[in-house]
Short mmCIF file of C-alpha atoms in Angstrom, two decimals:
data_model
loop_
_atom_site.label_atom_id
_atom_site.label_comp_id
_atom_site.label_asym_id
_atom_site.label_seq_id
_atom_site.Cartn_x
_atom_site.Cartn_y
_atom_site.Cartn_z
CA UNK A 780 3.29 55.87 89.95
CA UNK A 781 1.76 53.16 88.07
CA UNK A 782 -1.76 52.29 88.25
CA UNK A 783 -3.12 49.37 86.87
CA UNK A 784 -7.19 48.75 86.72
CA UNK A 785 -9.21 45.97 86.04
CA UNK A 786 -12.90 45.83 85.43
CA UNK A 787 -14.79 43.01 84.77
CA UNK A 788 -18.40 41.60 85.72
CA UNK A 789 -20.00 44.03 88.54
CA UNK A 790 -16.77 45.74 89.74
CA UNK A 791 -18.77 47.28 92.11
CA UNK A 792 -18.23 44.86 94.09
CA UNK A 793 -15.63 43.62 96.70
CA UNK A 794 -15.47 40.34 96.78
CA UNK A 795 -13.23 37.28 97.79
CA UNK A 796 -11.24 35.08 95.99
CA UNK A 797 -13.98 32.09 96.54
CA UNK A 798 -17.96 34.89 95.56
CA UNK A 799 -14.77 35.47 92.37
CA UNK A 800 -15.15 32.39 91.30
CA UNK A 801 -18.67 32.23 91.82
CA UNK A 802 -18.88 35.19 90.04
CA UNK A 803 -17.09 34.16 86.91
CA UNK A 804 -19.24 30.67 87.37
CA UNK A 805 -22.66 33.31 87.31
CA UNK A 806 -21.29 35.10 84.64
CA UNK A 807 -20.57 32.43 82.37
CA UNK A 808 -23.85 29.57 82.84
CA UNK A 809 -26.16 32.47 80.63
CA UNK A 810 -23.13 31.86 77.91
CA UNK A 811 -23.47 28.28 77.58
CA UNK A 812 -26.70 28.74 77.74
CA UNK A 813 -27.15 30.97 75.30
CA UNK A 814 -24.62 28.63 72.92
CA UNK A 815 -26.48 25.65 73.78
CA UNK A 816 -30.20 27.42 72.80
CA UNK A 817 -28.25 28.80 69.37
CA UNK A 818 -27.36 24.94 68.54
CA UNK A 819 -30.87 23.75 68.73
CA UNK A 820 -32.32 26.03 66.84
CA UNK A 821 -30.74 26.50 64.18
CA UNK A 822 -30.88 22.49 64.21
CA UNK A 823 -34.34 21.76 64.35
CA UNK A 824 -34.73 24.94 61.45
CA UNK A 825 -32.55 23.22 59.13
CA UNK A 826 -34.89 20.71 59.14
CA UNK A 827 -37.20 23.24 58.29
CA UNK A 828 -38.09 23.64 54.61
CA UNK A 829 -35.84 26.60 53.26
CA UNK A 830 -37.00 28.58 50.68
CA UNK A 831 -34.81 28.35 47.41
CA UNK A 832 -31.52 29.75 47.48
CA UNK A 833 -30.16 32.95 45.02
CA UNK A 834 -33.82 33.27 43.48
CA UNK A 835 -33.99 36.64 41.34
CA UNK A 836 -35.51 38.38 44.94
CA UNK A 837 -33.49 36.64 47.69
CA UNK A 838 -30.49 38.40 45.97
CA UNK A 839 -32.18 42.15 45.56
CA UNK A 840 -33.61 42.10 48.06
CA UNK A 841 -31.29 42.23 51.05
CA UNK A 842 -29.45 45.51 50.27
CA UNK A 843 -29.96 45.79 47.31
CA UNK A 844 -26.58 45.77 45.79
CA UNK A 845 -27.40 42.32 44.67
CA UNK A 846 -29.01 41.93 41.31
CA UNK A 847 -29.14 38.75 38.38
CA UNK A 848 -27.27 41.05 36.34
CA UNK A 849 -26.27 44.70 36.98
CA UNK A 850 -28.13 47.32 34.11
CA UNK A 851 -25.77 49.81 32.68
CA UNK A 852 -27.12 53.45 32.91
CA UNK A 853 -26.65 55.45 29.77
CA UNK A 854 -22.61 56.12 29.24
CA UNK A 855 -20.64 57.49 32.08
CA UNK A 856 -17.92 59.65 31.25
CA UNK A 857 -17.84 60.02 27.08
CA UNK A 858 -18.76 63.12 25.79
CA UNK A 859 -19.76 65.66 28.17
CA UNK A 860 -20.81 63.20 30.92
CA UNK A 861 -16.44 64.06 31.28
CA UNK A 862 -15.39 66.96 32.67
CA UNK A 863 -11.55 68.35 33.73
CA UNK A 864 -13.20 71.90 34.49
CA UNK A 865 -16.42 70.77 36.63
CA UNK A 866 -14.59 69.60 39.74
CA UNK A 867 -11.71 71.52 38.88
CA UNK A 868 -14.55 74.70 39.96
CA UNK A 869 -16.16 72.75 42.36
CA UNK A 870 -13.35 71.91 44.69
CA UNK A 871 -12.81 75.42 45.21
CA UNK A 872 -15.92 76.92 45.44
CA UNK A 873 -16.65 74.04 48.20
CA UNK A 874 -13.63 75.37 50.59
CA UNK A 875 -14.61 78.97 50.10
CA UNK A 876 -17.99 78.79 51.80
CA UNK A 877 -16.28 76.07 53.81
CA UNK A 878 -13.81 78.35 54.77
CA UNK A 879 -16.62 81.19 55.63
CA UNK A 880 -19.55 79.33 57.60
CA UNK A 881 -15.90 78.29 59.73
CA UNK A 882 -15.45 82.04 60.16
CA UNK A 883 -18.89 82.57 60.70
CA UNK A 884 -19.68 80.00 62.70
CA UNK A 885 -16.19 78.21 64.24
CA UNK A 886 -13.78 80.04 64.62
CA UNK A 887 -12.78 83.32 63.02
CA UNK A 888 -9.53 83.99 63.69
CA UNK A 889 -8.69 80.13 62.52
CA UNK A 890 -11.04 80.86 59.01
CA UNK A 891 -10.17 84.26 58.12
CA UNK A 892 -9.87 85.29 54.14
CA UNK A 893 -9.08 82.54 52.04
CA UNK A 894 -6.76 85.09 50.56
CA UNK A 895 -5.01 86.07 53.66
CA UNK A 896 -4.65 82.93 54.53
CA UNK A 897 -2.30 81.91 51.69
CA UNK A 898 -0.53 84.16 51.96
CA UNK A 899 0.79 83.40 55.44
CA UNK A 900 0.65 80.19 54.58
CA UNK A 901 3.84 80.45 52.20
CA UNK A 902 6.26 81.56 54.70
CA UNK A 903 5.55 78.74 57.05
CA UNK A 904 7.56 75.45 57.13
CA UNK A 905 5.01 72.64 57.38
CA UNK A 906 4.06 70.54 60.90
CA UNK A 907 2.39 67.69 62.16
CA UNK A 908 -0.42 69.89 63.96
CA UNK A 909 -3.03 69.26 67.46
CA UNK A 910 -5.80 68.91 66.40
CA UNK A 911 -8.04 65.72 67.71
CA UNK A 912 -7.64 61.89 66.54
CA UNK A 913 -11.18 62.23 65.23
CA UNK A 914 -10.99 65.21 63.36
CA UNK A 915 -7.36 64.76 62.25
CA UNK A 916 -7.60 60.89 61.41
CA UNK A 917 -11.53 60.58 60.40
CA UNK A 918 -12.81 64.08 59.16
CA UNK A 919 -10.03 64.38 57.41
CA UNK A 920 -10.20 61.64 55.32
CA UNK A 921 -14.13 62.01 54.40
CA UNK A 922 -12.96 65.48 53.33
CA UNK A 923 -10.86 64.06 50.83
CA UNK A 924 -12.98 61.24 50.12
CA UNK A 925 -15.99 64.30 49.37
CA UNK A 926 -13.40 65.64 46.64
CA UNK A 927 -12.35 62.15 45.30
CA UNK A 928 -17.04 62.08 44.31
CA UNK A 929 -16.61 65.33 42.66
CA UNK A 930 -14.52 64.87 40.06
CA UNK A 931 -15.41 60.53 39.81
CA UNK A 932 -18.69 61.55 39.69
CA UNK A 933 -17.49 64.17 36.83
CA UNK A 934 -16.61 61.03 34.33
CA UNK A 935 -12.77 61.11 35.44
CA UNK A 936 -10.72 57.69 36.56
CA UNK A 937 -9.38 56.84 39.61
CA UNK A 938 -5.72 58.88 39.39
CA UNK A 939 -7.56 61.51 37.43
CA UNK A 940 -9.50 61.66 40.87
CA UNK A 941 -6.93 60.91 42.67
CA UNK A 942 -4.85 64.79 41.35
CA UNK A 943 -7.45 66.14 41.72
CA UNK A 944 -8.00 64.91 45.64
CA UNK A 945 -4.06 66.07 46.54
CA UNK A 946 -4.51 69.64 45.04
CA UNK A 947 -7.74 70.38 46.56
CA UNK A 948 -6.46 68.99 50.17
CA UNK A 949 -3.36 71.15 48.94
CA UNK A 950 -4.70 74.63 48.38
CA UNK A 951 -7.63 73.42 51.96
CA UNK A 952 -3.81 73.84 53.58
CA UNK A 953 -2.65 77.12 52.58
CA UNK A 954 -5.81 78.48 52.47
CA UNK A 955 -8.20 77.26 54.32
CA UNK A 956 -7.05 77.88 57.70
CA UNK A 957 -4.58 80.61 59.89
CA UNK A 958 -3.02 77.28 61.17
CA UNK A 959 0.26 76.45 59.29
CA UNK A 960 0.57 73.00 56.74
CA UNK A 961 0.46 70.29 58.30
CA UNK A 962 2.08 67.56 56.85
CA UNK A 963 -0.94 65.03 58.71
CA UNK A 964 -3.77 66.23 57.03
CA UNK A 965 -2.41 66.27 53.31
CA UNK A 966 -1.35 62.45 53.84
CA UNK A 967 -5.07 61.96 55.58
CA UNK A 968 -6.98 64.34 53.10
CA UNK A 969 -4.96 63.92 49.99
CA UNK A 970 -4.27 60.09 49.70
CA UNK A 971 -6.48 58.35 52.61
CA UNK A 972 -9.03 60.32 51.14
CA UNK A 973 -8.86 58.73 47.68
CA UNK A 974 -8.87 55.54 49.78
CA UNK A 975 -12.13 56.10 51.11
CA UNK A 976 -13.96 57.83 48.70
CA UNK A 977 -13.46 54.39 46.09
CA UNK A 978 -15.34 52.51 48.04
CA UNK A 979 -18.14 54.84 48.47
CA UNK A 980 -18.36 55.84 44.35
CA UNK A 981 -18.33 52.51 43.53
CA UNK A 982 -21.26 50.89 46.69
CA UNK A 983 -23.49 54.90 44.87
CA UNK A 984 -23.38 53.34 41.17
CA UNK A 985 -22.92 49.99 41.77
CA UNK A 986 -27.16 51.45 44.15
CA UNK A 987 -27.83 52.69 40.95
CA UNK A 988 -26.59 50.36 38.91
CA UNK A 989 -28.84 47.67 39.99
CA UNK A 990 -32.27 48.49 39.54
CA UNK A 991 -34.58 46.14 38.35
CA UNK A 992 -35.29 48.93 35.15
CA UNK A 993 -32.88 49.37 33.71
CA UNK A 994 -32.78 53.15 35.17
CA UNK A 995 -32.49 53.42 38.67
CA UNK A 996 -35.63 54.91 41.01
CA UNK A 997 -36.05 57.41 43.87
CA UNK A 998 -35.29 55.76 47.09
CA UNK A 999 -31.79 54.40 44.39
CA UNK A 1000 -31.16 57.48 43.97
CA UNK A 1001 -31.51 58.95 47.31
CA UNK A 1002 -29.76 56.04 48.44
CA UNK A 1003 -26.78 57.05 46.51
CA UNK A 1004 -27.13 60.85 47.49
CA UNK A 1005 -26.72 59.42 50.97
CA UNK A 1006 -23.72 56.90 50.35
CA UNK A 1007 -21.75 59.83 47.97
CA UNK A 1008 -23.51 62.80 48.40
CA UNK A 1009 -20.74 64.83 45.92
CA UNK A 1010 -21.70 62.35 43.09
CA UNK A 1011 -25.32 62.66 44.65
CA UNK A 1012 -24.54 67.17 44.80
CA UNK A 1013 -23.70 66.55 40.63
CA UNK A 1014 -26.36 64.31 39.77
CA UNK A 1015 -29.00 67.07 41.29
CA UNK A 1016 -27.45 70.29 40.26
CA UNK A 1017 -26.85 68.36 36.35
CA UNK A 1018 -29.05 66.21 35.53
CA UNK A 1019 -28.18 64.10 32.87
CA UNK A 1020 -25.40 65.64 31.74
CA UNK A 1021 -24.06 63.54 34.71
CA UNK A 1022 -27.33 61.24 35.03
CA UNK A 1023 -24.83 58.01 33.94
CA UNK A 1024 -23.26 55.47 36.04
CA UNK A 1025 -19.91 54.19 36.29
CA UNK A 1026 -20.37 50.58 35.42
CA UNK A 1027 -18.69 47.83 37.69
CA UNK A 1028 -18.39 45.48 35.41
CA UNK A 1029 -20.56 42.67 37.50
CA UNK A 1030 -18.77 41.58 40.25
CA UNK A 1031 -18.86 38.81 43.01
CA UNK A 1032 -20.13 41.49 46.05
CA UNK A 1033 -20.88 39.57 49.19
CA UNK A 1034 -22.22 42.08 52.16
CA UNK A 1035 -23.83 41.88 55.53
CA UNK A 1036 -25.53 43.27 58.70
CA UNK A 1037 -25.00 42.92 62.52
CA UNK A 1038 -26.82 44.51 64.82
CA UNK A 1039 -25.64 43.66 67.85
CA UNK A 1040 -25.25 44.80 71.69
CA UNK A 1041 -22.29 43.22 74.39
CA UNK A 1042 -22.86 40.54 76.78
CA UNK A 1043 -19.39 41.17 78.75
CA UNK A 1044 -16.35 43.68 77.56
CA UNK A 1045 -13.09 43.52 80.62
CA UNK A 1046 -9.45 45.90 80.12
CA UNK A 1047 -6.12 46.96 81.93
CA UNK A 1048 -4.66 49.84 82.10
CA UNK A 1049 -1.81 51.64 83.46
CA UNK A 1050 -2.43 54.64 81.46
CA UNK A 1051 -2.78 58.17 84.14
CA UNK A 1052 -5.47 60.71 81.79
CA UNK A 1053 -4.56 63.09 84.14
CA UNK A 1054 -3.87 65.85 81.99
CA UNK A 1055 -1.83 67.66 85.19
CA UNK A 1056 0.97 64.98 85.94
CA UNK A 1057 1.67 66.82 89.70
CA UNK A 1058 -2.20 65.92 90.89
CA UNK A 1059 -2.73 63.33 91.85
CA UNK A 1060 -3.40 60.12 89.04
CA UNK A 1061 -6.13 59.28 87.69
CA UNK A 1062 -7.38 56.22 85.97
CA UNK A 1063 -9.39 55.17 83.05
CA UNK A 1064 -12.44 54.43 83.03
CA UNK A 1065 -14.71 51.41 80.36
CA UNK A 1066 -18.47 52.32 79.51
CA UNK A 1067 -19.20 47.94 78.93
CA UNK A 1068 -22.43 47.98 77.55
CA UNK A 1069 -23.53 48.92 74.06
CA UNK A 1070 -25.15 48.60 70.95
CA UNK A 1071 -23.49 47.93 67.21
CA UNK A 1072 -23.97 48.15 64.06
CA UNK A 1073 -22.15 46.28 61.50
CA UNK A 1074 -21.64 47.01 57.88
CA UNK A 1075 -19.08 45.23 55.55
CA UNK A 1076 -19.64 44.51 51.54
CA UNK A 1077 -16.45 43.33 49.43
CA UNK A 1078 -16.08 43.66 45.88
CA UNK A 1079 -14.70 41.52 43.45
CA UNK A 1080 -14.52 38.60 45.39
CA UNK A 1081 -11.16 36.60 43.04
CA UNK A 1082 -13.10 33.18 41.60
CA UNK A 1083 -15.83 34.77 39.08
CA UNK A 1084 -15.37 34.06 35.30
CA UNK A 1085 -14.87 36.91 32.97
CA UNK A 1086 -14.17 40.04 35.44
CA UNK A 1087 -11.16 41.70 34.87
CA UNK A 1088 -9.21 43.72 37.19
CA UNK A 1089 -7.57 46.27 35.41
CA UNK A 1090 -8.71 49.62 36.90
CA UNK A 1091 -8.06 50.37 40.51
CA UNK A 1092 -10.19 49.30 43.46
CA UNK A 1093 -12.19 46.36 40.78
CA UNK A 1094 -11.38 44.99 44.05
CA UNK A 1095 -11.93 46.32 47.86
CA UNK A 1096 -13.76 45.13 51.37
CA UNK A 1097 -15.16 48.03 52.97
CA UNK A 1098 -16.10 48.02 56.31
CA UNK A 1099 -17.27 50.24 59.44
CA UNK A 1100 -18.91 50.33 63.08
CA UNK A 1101 -20.17 52.61 65.13
CA UNK A 1102 -21.32 51.97 68.32
CA UNK A 1103 -23.72 53.77 71.34
CA UNK A 1104 -20.26 54.93 73.61
CA UNK A 1105 -17.74 56.31 70.66
CA UNK A 1106 -19.75 56.65 67.87
CA UNK A 1107 -17.98 56.14 64.09
CA UNK A 1108 -15.61 53.05 66.14
CA UNK A 1109 -13.86 51.04 63.36
CA UNK A 1110 -12.78 52.42 59.56
CA UNK A 1111 -11.33 49.61 57.18
CA UNK A 1112 -10.77 50.37 53.33
CA UNK A 1113 -8.43 48.16 51.23
CA UNK A 1114 -8.75 48.04 47.59
CA UNK A 1115 -6.23 46.81 44.94
CA UNK A 1116 -4.79 49.39 43.54
CA UNK A 1117 -2.99 47.56 41.06
CA UNK A 1118 -2.56 43.79 40.11
CA UNK A 1119 -3.52 41.13 38.37
CA UNK A 1120 -5.34 37.71 38.91
CA UNK A 1121 -3.90 34.26 39.18
CA UNK A 1122 -5.01 30.95 39.48
CA UNK A 1123 -3.73 27.23 41.48
CA UNK A 1124 -4.65 24.61 40.46
CA UNK A 1125 -8.96 23.68 40.17
CA UNK A 1126 -9.47 24.50 43.41
CA UNK A 1127 -7.90 27.86 44.17
CA UNK A 1128 -8.19 31.60 42.37
CA UNK A 1129 -6.61 34.84 43.49
CA UNK A 1130 -5.22 38.22 43.00
CA UNK A 1131 -2.35 40.10 44.34
CA UNK A 1132 -0.47 43.03 43.57
CA UNK A 1133 -0.46 46.51 45.61
CA UNK A 1134 -3.31 47.65 47.60
CA UNK A 1135 -4.15 51.77 49.07
CA UNK A 1136 -5.65 50.88 53.08
CA UNK A 1137 -7.34 53.18 55.10
CA UNK A 1138 -8.14 52.26 59.20
CA UNK A 1139 -9.44 54.55 61.77
CA UNK A 1140 -9.90 52.29 64.47
CA UNK A 1141 -10.70 53.91 68.14
CA UNK A 1142 -12.19 51.91 71.13
CA UNK A 1143 -13.00 53.14 74.35
CA UNK A 1144 -9.04 53.53 75.58
CA UNK A 1145 -6.98 53.93 72.69
CA UNK A 1146 -7.11 54.75 68.97
CA UNK A 1147 -5.02 53.65 65.94
CA UNK A 1148 -4.98 55.23 62.09
CA UNK A 1149 -3.01 54.72 59.20
CA UNK A 1150 -2.67 55.32 55.63
CA UNK A 1151 -1.11 52.84 53.47
CA UNK A 1152 0.28 50.92 50.75
CA UNK A 1153 0.96 46.90 50.92
CA UNK A 1154 1.99 44.05 49.11
CA UNK A 1155 -0.35 41.14 49.21
CA UNK A 1156 -3.05 38.73 48.15
CA UNK A 1157 -6.69 37.62 48.08
CA UNK A 1158 -8.05 34.04 47.97
CA UNK A 1159 -10.08 31.22 47.95
CA UNK A 1160 -9.58 27.98 48.34
CA UNK A 1161 -12.21 25.10 48.67
CA UNK A 1162 -11.28 22.67 50.50
CA UNK A 1163 -14.47 20.28 49.81
CA UNK A 1164 -17.00 20.33 47.62
CA UNK A 1165 -19.26 22.32 50.28
CA UNK A 1166 -16.26 23.90 52.32
CA UNK A 1167 -14.54 26.91 51.71
CA UNK A 1168 -11.95 29.09 52.85
CA UNK A 1169 -11.09 32.78 51.95
CA UNK A 1170 -8.63 35.52 52.86
CA UNK A 1171 -6.68 37.82 52.03
CA UNK A 1172 -2.45 38.88 53.79
CA UNK A 1173 -1.01 41.79 53.84
CA UNK A 1174 1.83 43.80 54.99
CA UNK A 1175 3.41 47.12 54.23
CA UNK A 1176 3.91 50.45 55.38
CA UNK A 1177 1.95 53.97 55.97
CA UNK A 1178 2.41 56.78 57.90
CA UNK A 1179 0.27 56.55 60.86
CA UNK A 1180 -1.30 57.94 64.34
CA UNK A 1181 -2.61 56.29 67.65
CA UNK A 1182 -1.88 55.78 71.30
CA UNK A 1183 -2.30 57.37 74.41
CA UNK A 1184 0.29 59.72 75.65
CA UNK A 1185 0.62 60.50 79.39
CA UNK A 1186 0.86 63.91 80.19
CA UNK A 1187 -1.47 65.66 77.28
CA UNK A 1188 -1.89 69.46 77.39
CA UNK A 1189 0.37 70.11 80.32
CA UNK A 1190 3.14 71.87 78.17
CA UNK A 1191 3.37 74.30 75.69
CA UNK A 1192 2.19 72.91 72.35
CA UNK A 1193 5.95 72.59 70.48
CA UNK A 1194 6.75 73.22 66.53
CA UNK A 1195 6.01 69.98 65.74
CA UNK A 1196 2.89 69.60 68.72
CA UNK A 1197 4.88 68.21 71.90
CA UNK A 1198 2.96 68.33 74.62
CA UNK A 1199 -0.73 68.18 73.40
CA UNK A 1200 -1.32 65.37 71.15
CA UNK A 1201 -2.74 62.90 73.15
CA UNK A 1202 -1.56 60.02 70.11
CA UNK A 1203 1.77 59.87 68.51
CA UNK A 1204 2.64 60.34 64.26
CA UNK A 1205 4.93 58.51 62.66
CA UNK A 1206 5.94 55.99 59.66
CA UNK A 1207 3.36 53.07 60.47
CA UNK A 1208 4.79 48.88 59.30
CA UNK A 1209 1.72 47.40 59.60
CA UNK A 1210 0.78 43.75 58.54
CA UNK A 1211 -3.27 42.26 58.23
CA UNK A 1212 -4.62 38.51 57.82
CA UNK A 1213 -8.01 37.74 56.78
CA UNK A 1214 -9.50 34.31 56.80
CA UNK A 1215 -13.31 34.29 56.76
CA UNK A 1216 -13.82 29.50 56.89
CA UNK A 1217 -17.74 28.80 55.11
CA UNK A 1218 -19.36 25.48 55.44
CA UNK A 1219 -21.71 25.01 53.16
CA UNK A 1220 -24.81 27.85 53.62
CA UNK A 1221 -25.20 27.61 57.26
CA UNK A 1222 -21.81 28.79 58.84
CA UNK A 1223 -19.32 31.26 58.31
CA UNK A 1224 -16.03 31.79 61.01
CA UNK A 1225 -14.48 35.06 60.23
CA UNK A 1226 -11.26 36.24 61.92
CA UNK A 1227 -8.94 39.43 61.86
CA UNK A 1228 -5.92 40.30 63.51
CA UNK A 1229 -4.53 43.51 62.36
CA UNK A 1230 -0.42 45.02 63.56
CA UNK A 1231 0.56 48.54 64.04
CA UNK A 1232 4.12 49.49 65.11
CA UNK A 1233 4.22 53.71 65.39
CA UNK A 1234 7.81 53.34 64.69
CA UNK A 1235 9.96 56.64 65.93
CA UNK A 1236 10.69 57.32 61.95
CA UNK A 1237 9.42 60.96 60.71
CA UNK A 1238 7.47 60.82 64.35
CA UNK A 1239 5.95 63.58 66.16
CA UNK A 1240 7.70 62.69 69.33
CA UNK A 1241 11.25 61.04 68.32
CA UNK A 1242 11.43 59.40 71.57
CA UNK A 1243 8.39 57.26 71.73
CA UNK A 1244 6.61 53.99 69.23
CA UNK A 1245 3.32 52.31 70.19
CA UNK A 1246 2.60 48.77 69.95
CA UNK A 1247 -0.84 48.58 68.46
CA UNK A 1248 -3.07 45.24 67.33
CA UNK A 1249 -6.12 43.87 67.33
CA UNK A 1250 -7.79 40.83 66.47
CA UNK A 1251 -12.00 40.03 65.24
CA UNK A 1252 -13.58 36.83 65.48
CA UNK A 1253 -17.09 36.41 64.84
CA UNK A 1254 -19.21 32.68 64.45
CA UNK A 1255 -22.42 33.21 61.87
CA UNK A 1256 -24.85 30.77 61.29
CA UNK A 1257 -27.60 31.52 59.13
CA UNK A 1258 -30.94 30.51 60.39
CA UNK A 1259 -33.12 30.45 58.73
CA UNK A 1260 -33.15 32.52 54.42
CA UNK A 1261 -30.70 35.08 54.69
CA UNK A 1262 -31.04 35.68 58.84
CA UNK A 1263 -28.69 34.41 61.02
CA UNK A 1264 -26.65 35.10 64.55
CA UNK A 1265 -23.12 36.29 64.97
CA UNK A 1266 -21.08 35.59 68.30
CA UNK A 1267 -18.03 37.90 67.97
CA UNK A 1268 -15.58 38.20 70.35
CA UNK A 1269 -13.05 41.58 69.57
CA UNK A 1270 -9.64 42.46 71.23
CA UNK A 1271 -7.12 44.85 71.08
CA UNK A 1272 -3.97 45.93 73.28
CA UNK A 1273 -1.28 48.98 73.23
CA UNK A 1274 1.96 49.08 74.26
CA UNK A 1275 3.82 52.45 74.76
CA UNK A 1276 6.84 53.28 75.24
CA UNK A 1277 9.19 56.70 75.49
CA UNK A 1278 12.10 57.14 76.68
CA UNK A 1279 10.61 60.16 79.59
CA UNK A 1280 6.79 58.39 79.87
CA UNK A 1281 6.51 55.47 82.12
CA UNK A 1282 5.59 52.37 79.26
CA UNK A 1283 1.79 51.37 79.04
CA UNK A 1284 -0.15 48.51 78.60
CA UNK A 1285 -3.53 48.70 77.68
CA UNK A 1286 -5.87 45.83 76.45
CA UNK A 1287 -9.48 45.41 75.63
CA UNK A 1288 -12.30 43.15 74.81
CA UNK A 1289 -16.04 42.60 74.20
CA UNK A 1290 -17.95 39.56 73.57
CA UNK A 1291 -20.74 40.29 71.75
CA UNK A 1292 -24.55 39.22 70.12
CA UNK A 1293 -27.07 39.95 67.36
CA UNK A 1294 -28.53 39.73 64.20
CA UNK A 1295 -26.99 39.71 60.48
CA UNK A 1296 -28.90 39.58 57.36
CA UNK A 1297 -26.35 38.74 54.49
CA UNK A 1298 -26.58 39.53 51.68
CA UNK A 1299 -26.11 36.28 49.75
CA UNK A 1300 -26.74 33.01 50.97
CA UNK A 1301 -23.15 30.98 50.35
CA UNK A 1302 -20.97 33.71 52.50
CA UNK A 1303 -20.19 35.46 49.80
CA UNK A 1304 -18.08 32.09 48.54
CA UNK A 1305 -17.50 31.87 44.39
CA UNK A 1306 -18.06 29.00 42.37
CA UNK A 1307 -15.97 28.43 39.21
CA UNK A 1308 -16.00 24.71 39.22
CA UNK A 1309 -17.84 22.77 36.76
CA UNK A 1310 -21.53 22.22 37.32
CA UNK A 1311 -21.60 24.75 39.81
CA UNK A 1312 -25.01 26.67 39.90
CA UNK A 1313 -24.73 29.90 41.52
CA UNK A 1314 -22.09 32.70 42.60
CA UNK A 1315 -22.18 35.34 44.35
#
């Protein structure tokens, strides 16, 4: 049996066609009023006296990441400030402590002695495990990011640290648990850990580097330790030895913080979530009201004179969102691994090359996460004297998991996890287009479209595939100084096709409104033109 469920405003009331129309009019009327009030407020405040833009206090105040020019803090990665031995000791020690904690606090059978685990797992083939989606696709990358931070804060470069991260993940797969080594965990911890860990390390370093007096204060040190705990650990344990801060080379940086609440939500689904296929079907439900928080940083925006892209992640974009329903809902991290800058005429500057990406998307009714390499470009085009268009276009392939599978948990799990996992692994072609239209210093329109196809290649369920897309649009009005209001609409779609299961379709759309703290008054625009006075 196929179920199809639609949730609209006031779903508990049964209504006819006329009352549905009246209901829609009642729903739409407040939205129109809100938009009119925003337009009136923006117009009136635009005529008011605004503080002088781009003053040093204004640049430093919003997120503490922006300063007139970052101040180098001692030497980083030289002499005793660089060590291959410290992370080689710290990563196995961390894994031993984690294993012992899990043994006593979580499951003594799964987390037996590392020595016995290692001996046993050496004789087993690698598999794809059945852990929960958030464990495999978020916690494992974060564990890899911790390894990466231990190596980076010991003075090692990106590629050296990547080797430590990969080796640390490999060691955990063999010695950390009694379960068989899993390919998906190695990709998530050993590779995605680098793509997540490097932005965290860079953000923490920039926070320390942007202090007003050339030496980070206590609050900046605490903030950096929260962003990158492994960096904070090394700075605490080793003191002056690792007190030097990685040099950013003064990139163009744009940050924003969004706090919002959903005004409406709609979804459709024909998925039966009852694990017992012989029992009556059960439909999905949706919690429509939620509050959310989003942090975004773009680092190394193209167009800034004298800034180069010689090191991996000299450009990156990082975004994390949380809400009261899901906790961590999305994590998007992409960075330029290898590439260069270019220009087209007087009004366009860009970068292109090979990007590394880690993405985690988990709305209420389905989810997708990938680790990928992609070819693409990021650039900015001045359309007129005061209007600019920024954008990124990527196309790549990775390894990902996602979806909802009928009958999860009915059958005994096979060697590859068939029958228990409620998501599907496979090679994942994917693409992304992101655009930001900046209208002077008052309005920005951000639009992002992402597409994922989790294929049958290298798949856990060779008869199935997942096609998942997500679109986000945000219209931001800067009302006064660095404070703004954002109207946001997000929609995600999923189509799951399996030979032995009914085709499933899901759609989720949400409309929200919120407060925005803008990191720079011009929405991150970079101005390299003659006579320009300011850039992020």
